[in-house]
């Protein structure tokens, strides 16, 4: 008799023909998430089962599998040899202290002399004689106890199904790059795209010495938190100081943010292409700030020529974004007070509805190609 963990797939069940490659990715990701823990992993009837681990590691394994995208839920189960008396005895531990319960039996082993309903009745009867104050309720029980009688000669008993992160296995949608600031939004955007199966890379722009090393460290820390959801995270740190200085010097103040965004996008696109990423993600949300209007987004977008730009937060309220940030563990880090490069030289009145032709005209005062290639020549790569 031993404790095991049953893992259920999520949406990949729906994927018909591609299912085996999704499953292979999921399996790789589970193994990666459990690195350093001793266990064995088997596939069994549309589920995975984690066995042979030390009980002391149970909590850690649960913590890690909860974050694996593509898993729907898990249960900690008791695995025991199929024997009715033994089942009756062990089921007792799963009964509620008070209220109602039901046994839900699945008998895969057709050689077992009792059918599912008979097994449920036997177990229910024995449970009631052990705890006569409890009641059976088949429709809305306080506790449902699942008994899975397998063909291999053993049975699983479990009660709670604990939800995992859902989504698609990271990697099955390819790779993408996120513009990662130190703010609340972009880490959430990265999380949401990783949840759709993209292995995310990040690019962060900093303006040392106008921004402190602490501001950069904060982004590295955020990237580390994100790495737990996708098995590693590669962050490109790009110096934006010279670019910001030149925009400040040569372009109208109110266009500063728009032009900065356009150059960030160009650099992100080059980094994406160089690393096999098929999309760019940002943390923009419509109307949150001046640079997040339809007009601003149009002007920013036109600099990206060959990749789709994903804005998974575009229709979300700040409160909703904050809630996700708290759930995924990035919020407390994001609200640390170090300044972002965007706040350096910040104009008092940024343009809200930039006109593309005026922005292009202002930008023509810069040697954009030179600025972009110089920035790209000096990228720091941080692997987490
Ligand atoms: P965030 O909370 O993600 O910083 P925000 O609400 O502060 O977003 P902006 O500062 O306008 O909004 O930034 C919009 C998006 O541009 C960010 O979500 C991020 O994707 C990108 N971005 C902004 N600053 C940087 C930076 N220094 N490095 C990389 N990306 C950035
Ligand atoms: Mg920001």
Coordinates of C-alpha atoms and ligand atoms in Angstrom, one line a residue:
X1 CA 0.0 0.0 0.0
X2 CA 1.4 3.4 -1.0
X3 CA 0.6 6.9 -1.7
X4 CA 0.7 7.9 -5.4
X5 CA -0.3 10.9 -7.4
X6 CA -2.7 10.6 -10.3
X7 CA -2.3 13.3 -13.0
X8 CA -5.0 14.2 -15.5
X9 CA -4.5 15.9 -18.8
X10 CA -6.2 19.1 -19.7
X11 CA -7.2 20.4 -23.1
X12 CA -4.7 18.2 -25.0
X13 CA -7.4 15.5 -24.8
X14 CA -9.1 17.4 -27.6
X15 CA -6.3 17.5 -30.0
X16 CA -7.0 14.4 -32.1
X17 CA -4.2 13.7 -34.5
X18 CA -1.6 15.8 -32.8
X19 CA -2.2 14.3 -29.5
X20 CA 0.9 12.2 -29.3
X21 CA 3.2 15.1 -29.8
X22 CA 1.3 17.2 -27.3
X23 CA 1.6 14.3 -24.8
X24 CA 5.3 13.9 -25.4
X25 CA 5.8 17.6 -24.7
X26 CA 3.7 17.3 -21.6
X27 CA 5.7 14.3 -20.3
X28 CA 9.0 16.1 -20.9
X29 CA 7.6 19.1 -19.0
X30 CA 6.5 17.1 -16.1
X31 CA 9.9 15.4 -15.9
X32 CA 11.6 18.8 -16.1
X33 CA 9.4 20.2 -13.3
X34 CA 10.3 17.3 -11.1
X35 CA 14.0 17.5 -11.6
X36 CA 15.9 16.6 -8.4
X37 CA 13.1 14.5 -6.9
X38 CA 13.2 10.7 -6.8
X39 CA 10.0 9.1 -8.3
X40 CA 8.8 7.0 -11.1
X41 CA 6.3 8.1 -13.7
X42 CA 4.0 5.8 -15.7
X43 CA 1.3 6.3 -18.2
X44 CA -1.9 4.5 -17.4
X45 CA -5.3 4.7 -19.1
X46 CA -5.2 8.3 -20.1
X47 CA -3.4 9.4 -17.0
X48 CA 0.0 9.6 -15.6
X49 CA 0.8 8.2 -12.2
X50 CA 3.7 9.3 -10.0
X51 CA 4.9 6.6 -7.7
X52 CA 7.9 5.5 -5.6
X53 CA 8.6 8.8 -4.0
X54 CA 9.5 9.6 -0.5
X55 CA 6.5 10.8 1.5
X56 CA 8.5 13.8 2.6
X57 CA 8.6 14.9 -1.0
X58 CA 4.8 14.7 -1.5
X59 CA 4.2 18.4 -0.8
X60 CA 7.0 19.5 -3.1
X61 CA 5.8 17.3 -5.9
X62 CA 2.3 18.7 -5.6
X63 CA 3.6 22.2 -5.6
X64 CA 5.5 21.6 -8.8
X65 CA 2.9 19.7 -10.8
X66 CA 0.3 22.3 -10.1
X67 CA 2.3 24.6 -12.3
X68 CA 2.7 22.4 -15.3
X69 CA 0.6 23.7 -18.1
X70 CA -1.4 21.0 -19.9
X71 CA -2.3 19.2 -16.7
X72 CA -5.9 19.5 -15.7
X73 CA -5.9 18.2 -12.1
X74 CA -4.3 15.7 -9.8
X75 CA -5.3 13.6 -6.8
X76 CA -3.2 12.0 -4.1
X77 CA -4.4 8.4 -4.1
X78 CA -3.9 5.3 -2.1
X79 CA -2.7 2.4 -4.2
X80 CA -3.5 -1.0 -2.7
X81 CA -3.9 -4.6 -3.9
X82 CA -7.5 -5.3 -5.0
X83 CA -9.1 -7.1 -2.1
X84 CA -12.6 -6.2 -0.8
X85 CA -11.8 -6.5 2.9
X86 CA -8.7 -4.4 2.5
X87 CA -10.7 -1.8 0.5
X88 CA -13.3 -1.6 3.2
X89 CA -10.7 -1.0 5.8
X90 CA -8.7 1.6 3.9
X91 CA -11.8 3.6 2.7
X92 CA -12.5 4.6 6.3
X93 CA -9.7 7.1 6.2
X94 CA -11.4 9.0 3.4
X95 CA -14.8 9.4 5.1
X96 CA -15.9 12.8 6.2
X97 CA -16.1 13.7 9.9
X98 CA -19.8 14.4 9.5
X99 CA -22.4 14.9 6.8
X100 CA -22.9 12.9 3.6
X101 CA -20.7 10.9 1.2
X102 CA -20.9 8.5 -1.7
X103 CA -18.5 6.0 -3.3
X104 CA -18.0 6.3 -7.0
X105 CA -16.5 3.1 -8.3
X106 CA -14.9 2.4 -11.6
X107 CA -14.2 -1.2 -12.3
X108 CA -11.8 -1.7 -15.2
X109 CA -11.0 -5.2 -14.0
X110 CA -14.0 -7.1 -15.4
X111 CA -12.7 -10.3 -13.7
X112 CA -13.4 -8.9 -10.3
X113 CA -16.6 -10.8 -9.2
X114 CA -18.6 -7.7 -8.1
X115 CA -19.6 -4.9 -10.5
X116 CA -19.1 -1.2 -9.8
X117 CA -22.4 -0.7 -8.2
X118 CA -22.1 -3.8 -6.0
X119 CA -18.6 -2.7 -4.9
X120 CA -20.0 0.8 -4.0
X121 CA -22.8 -0.8 -2.0
X122 CA -20.4 -3.1 -0.1
X123 CA -18.1 -0.2 0.7
X124 CA -21.0 2.1 1.6
X125 CA -22.5 -0.5 3.9
X126 CA -19.3 -1.1 5.7
X127 CA -18.6 2.6 6.0
X128 CA -22.0 3.2 7.6
X129 CA -21.5 0.4 10.1
X130 CA -18.2 2.0 11.0
X131 CA -19.6 5.6 11.2
X132 CA -23.4 5.3 11.7
X133 CA -23.8 9.1 12.0
X134 CA -22.9 9.6 8.4
X135 CA -25.4 9.4 5.5
X136 CA -25.1 8.4 1.9
X137 CA -26.1 11.0 -0.7
X138 CA -25.7 9.9 -4.3
X139 CA -26.6 13.3 -5.8
X140 CA -25.0 16.1 -3.7
X141 CA -22.6 14.4 -1.3
X142 CA -20.4 16.5 1.0
X143 CA -17.6 14.1 0.0
X144 CA -17.2 11.9 -3.1
X145 CA -14.8 9.0 -2.7
X146 CA -13.5 7.5 -5.9
X147 CA -12.5 3.9 -6.1
X148 CA -10.7 2.8 -9.3
X149 CA -10.3 -1.0 -9.6
X150 CA -7.6 -1.5 -12.2
X151 CA -7.0 -4.6 -14.4
X152 CA -3.4 -4.9 -13.1
X153 CA -4.6 -6.2 -9.7
X154 CA -4.6 -3.0 -7.7
X155 CA -7.0 -0.3 -6.8
X156 CA -6.7 3.4 -6.3
X157 CA -8.8 5.3 -3.7
X158 CA -8.9 9.1 -3.7
X159 CA -11.3 11.9 -2.9
X160 CA -10.0 15.3 -3.8
X161 CA -9.3 16.5 -7.3
X162 CA -7.0 19.5 -7.1
X163 CA -6.9 21.8 -10.1
X164 CA -3.6 22.3 -11.9
X165 CA -2.7 25.3 -14.2
X166 CA -4.6 24.0 -17.2
X167 CA -3.7 25.3 -20.7
X168 CA -1.4 23.6 -23.2
X169 CA 2.1 22.1 -22.6
X170 CA 4.7 24.7 -22.9
X171 CA 6.6 24.3 -26.2
X172 CA 3.8 22.8 -28.2
X173 CA 2.9 26.2 -29.7
X174 CA 6.6 27.0 -30.4
X175 CA 8.5 29.9 -28.9
X176 CA 7.7 33.6 -28.4
X177 CA 9.3 36.7 -26.9
X178 CA 7.8 39.0 -24.4
X179 CA 8.7 42.6 -23.7
X180 CA 9.3 42.3 -20.0
X181 CA 9.3 45.4 -17.9
X182 CA 9.4 45.5 -14.1
X183 CA 5.7 46.3 -14.0
X184 CA 2.7 44.3 -13.1
X185 CA 1.3 43.6 -16.5
X186 CA 4.0 42.1 -18.7
X187 CA 4.8 39.1 -16.4
X188 CA 1.1 38.3 -16.5
X189 CA 1.1 38.6 -20.3
X190 CA 4.1 36.2 -20.4
X191 CA 2.3 33.7 -18.1
X192 CA -0.8 33.8 -20.2
X193 CA 1.1 33.0 -23.4
X194 CA 3.2 30.3 -21.8
X195 CA -0.2 28.8 -20.7
X196 CA -1.1 28.6 -24.4
X197 CA 1.9 26.5 -25.1
X198 CA 4.5 29.1 -26.0
X199 CA 8.0 28.8 -24.5
X200 CA 8.7 32.4 -23.7
X201 CA 11.9 34.4 -24.0
X202 CA 12.1 37.9 -22.5
X203 CA 13.6 41.2 -23.6
X204 CA 14.1 43.9 -21.0
X205 CA 15.3 47.5 -21.8
X206 CA 17.1 49.3 -19.1
X207 CA 18.7 52.8 -18.9
X208 CA 21.6 52.5 -16.7
X209 CA 22.8 54.8 -15.1
X210 CA 19.5 56.5 -15.1
X211 CA 17.9 53.4 -13.8
X212 CA 19.5 51.5 -10.9
X213 CA 20.9 47.9 -11.0
X214 CA 18.1 47.1 -8.6
X215 CA 15.6 47.9 -11.4
X216 CA 17.3 45.3 -13.6
X217 CA 17.6 42.8 -10.8
X218 CA 13.8 43.1 -10.2
X219 CA 13.2 42.0 -13.8
X220 CA 15.6 39.1 -13.4
X221 CA 13.7 38.1 -10.3
X222 CA 10.4 38.2 -12.2
X223 CA 11.9 36.1 -15.0
X224 CA 13.0 33.6 -12.4
X225 CA 9.4 33.4 -11.1
X226 CA 8.2 32.9 -14.7
X227 CA 10.8 30.2 -15.3
X228 CA 9.0 27.9 -12.8
X229 CA 6.0 27.7 -15.1
X230 CA 7.9 26.8 -18.3
X231 CA 11.1 25.1 -17.2
X232 CA 13.7 27.9 -17.6
X233 CA 13.6 31.4 -19.0
X234 CA 16.0 33.2 -21.2
X235 CA 16.2 36.9 -20.7
X236 CA 17.9 39.4 -23.0
X237 CA 18.8 42.6 -21.3
X238 CA 19.3 45.5 -23.7
X239 CA 20.7 48.9 -22.9
X240 CA 18.3 51.7 -23.9
X241 CA 20.2 54.6 -22.5
X242 CA 21.7 55.9 -25.8
X243 CA 18.4 55.5 -27.6
X244 CA 16.5 57.4 -25.0
X245 CA 19.1 60.1 -24.9
X246 CA 18.9 60.6 -28.6
X247 CA 15.1 60.6 -28.7
X248 CA 15.2 63.1 -25.9
X249 CA 17.6 65.3 -27.8
X250 CA 16.2 65.1 -31.3
X251 CA 12.5 64.4 -31.1
X252 CA 9.5 66.4 -29.8
X253 CA 9.0 65.6 -26.1
X254 CA 5.3 64.4 -26.5
X255 CA 6.4 61.7 -29.0
X256 CA 9.1 60.2 -26.8
X257 CA 7.1 57.2 -25.5
X258 CA 5.7 56.4 -28.9
X259 CA 9.1 56.4 -30.6
X260 CA 10.6 54.4 -27.7
X261 CA 7.9 51.8 -28.2
X262 CA 8.6 51.6 -31.9
X263 CA 12.3 51.1 -31.4
X264 CA 11.7 48.5 -28.6
X265 CA 9.5 46.6 -31.0
X266 CA 12.1 46.6 -33.8
X267 CA 14.8 45.3 -31.4
X268 CA 12.3 42.7 -30.0
X269 CA 11.6 41.5 -33.6
X270 CA 15.2 41.0 -34.4
X271 CA 15.9 39.1 -31.2
X272 CA 12.8 37.0 -31.8
X273 CA 13.9 36.1 -35.3
X274 CA 17.4 35.3 -34.1
X275 CA 16.1 32.9 -31.5
X276 CA 13.3 31.1 -33.5
X277 CA 10.5 33.0 -31.8
X278 CA 7.3 33.3 -33.9
X279 CA 5.6 36.2 -32.0
X280 CA 6.1 39.2 -29.8
X281 CA 4.0 39.7 -26.6
X282 CA 3.4 42.8 -24.6
X283 CA 1.5 43.6 -21.5
X284 CA -0.6 46.4 -23.0
X285 CA -4.2 46.9 -21.9
X286 CA -6.4 49.2 -23.8
X287 CA -6.8 52.7 -22.4
X288 CA -4.6 51.9 -19.3
X289 CA -2.2 54.7 -20.1
X290 CA -1.6 57.2 -23.0
X291 CA 0.5 54.8 -25.0
X292 CA -2.2 52.2 -25.0
X293 CA -4.8 53.7 -27.3
X294 CA -5.9 52.2 -30.7
X295 CA -3.9 55.0 -32.4
X296 CA -0.8 54.4 -30.3
X297 CA -0.9 50.7 -30.9
X298 CA -1.4 51.2 -34.7
X299 CA 1.7 53.4 -34.8
X300 CA 3.7 50.9 -32.6
X301 CA 2.6 47.9 -34.6
X302 CA 3.6 49.2 -38.0
X303 CA 7.3 48.8 -37.1
X304 CA 6.9 45.0 -36.7
X305 CA 7.0 43.6 -40.2
X306 CA 7.1 39.9 -40.0
X307 CA 5.6 38.6 -36.7
X308 CA 2.3 38.7 -35.0
X309 CA 2.1 40.9 -31.9
X310 CA 0.1 39.3 -29.0
X311 CA -1.4 41.5 -26.3
X312 CA -3.2 39.0 -24.1
X313 CA -4.2 41.6 -21.5
X314 CA -5.7 44.0 -24.0
X315 CA -9.3 43.5 -22.7
X316 CA -8.5 43.1 -19.0
X317 CA -9.1 45.5 -16.2
X318 CA -6.2 46.4 -13.9
X319 CA -7.9 44.6 -11.0
X320 CA -8.2 41.4 -13.0
X321 CA -4.5 41.6 -14.0
X322 CA -3.5 42.2 -10.4
X323 CA -5.5 39.2 -9.3
X324 CA -3.6 37.0 -11.8
X325 CA -0.3 38.6 -10.7
X326 CA -1.0 37.6 -7.2
X327 CA -2.0 34.1 -8.1
X328 CA 1.2 33.4 -10.1
X329 CA 3.4 35.0 -7.5
X330 CA 4.7 38.0 -9.5
X331 CA 2.7 40.8 -7.8
X332 CA 4.9 41.5 -4.7
X333 CA 8.0 41.6 -6.9
X334 CA 6.4 43.9 -9.5
X335 CA 5.3 46.5 -6.9
X336 CA 8.8 47.0 -5.6
X337 CA 9.5 50.7 -6.3
X338 CA 12.4 50.7 -8.7
X339 CA 11.9 52.9 -11.8
X340 CA 11.4 51.5 -15.3
X341 CA 13.4 52.9 -18.2
X342 CA 10.2 54.4 -19.5
X343 CA 10.0 56.8 -16.6
X344 CA 13.3 58.4 -17.4
X345 CA 12.9 61.7 -19.3
X346 CA 9.2 61.1 -19.1
X347 CA 7.2 63.8 -21.0
X348 CA 4.6 65.7 -19.0
X349 CA 2.0 65.4 -21.8
X350 CA 2.6 62.4 -24.0
X351 CA 0.6 62.3 -27.2
X352 CA -2.5 60.1 -26.8
X353 CA -3.6 59.8 -30.4
X354 CA -0.3 59.9 -32.4
X355 CA -0.6 60.5 -36.2
X356 CA 1.6 58.0 -38.0
X357 CA 3.0 60.5 -40.5
X358 CA 4.0 62.9 -37.7
X359 CA 5.7 60.2 -35.7
X360 CA 7.5 58.9 -38.8
X361 CA 8.7 62.4 -39.6
X362 CA 9.9 62.9 -36.0
X363 CA 11.6 59.6 -36.0
X364 CA 13.5 60.4 -39.2
X365 CA 15.7 62.6 -37.2
X366 CA 17.3 59.5 -35.7
X367 CA 19.4 56.9 -37.4
X368 CA 17.1 54.1 -36.2
X369 CA 19.0 51.3 -37.9
X370 CA 22.3 52.3 -36.3
X371 CA 20.7 52.6 -32.9
X372 CA 19.0 49.2 -33.2
X373 CA 22.1 47.4 -34.4
X374 CA 24.3 49.1 -31.7
X375 CA 21.8 48.0 -29.0
X376 CA 21.8 44.5 -30.4
X377 CA 25.6 44.3 -30.5
X378 CA 25.6 44.6 -26.7
X379 CA 22.9 42.3 -25.4
X380 CA 23.3 40.6 -22.0
X381 CA 21.9 37.1 -22.0
X382 CA 20.6 35.8 -18.6
X383 CA 19.6 32.1 -18.5
X384 CA 17.3 31.2 -15.6
Ligands
LIG1 P1 3.9 46.8 -17.3 O1 3.1 46.7 -16.1 O2 4.1 45.5 -18.0 O3 5.2 47.6 -17.2 P2 2.5 49.2 -18.0 O4 1.1 49.2 -17.7 O5 3.5 49.9 -17.1 O6 3.0 47.7 -18.3 P3 3.8 50.6 -20.2 O7 4.9 51.0 -19.3 O8 3.1 51.5 -21.1 O9 2.6 49.8 -19.4 O10 4.4 49.4 -21.0 C1 3.6 48.7 -22.0 C2 4.3 47.4 -22.4 O11 5.6 47.7 -23.0 C3 4.7 46.6 -21.2 O12 3.7 45.7 -20.7 C4 5.9 45.8 -21.7 O13 5.4 44.7 -22.5 C5 6.6 46.8 -22.6 N1 7.6 47.5 -21.8 C6 7.6 48.7 -21.2 N2 8.7 49.1 -20.7 C7 9.6 48.1 -20.9 C8 11.0 47.8 -20.7 N3 11.7 48.7 -19.9 N4 11.5 46.7 -21.1 C9 10.8 45.8 -21.8 N5 9.5 46.0 -22.1 C10 8.9 47.1 -21.7
LIG2 MG1 5.6 49.7 -17.1

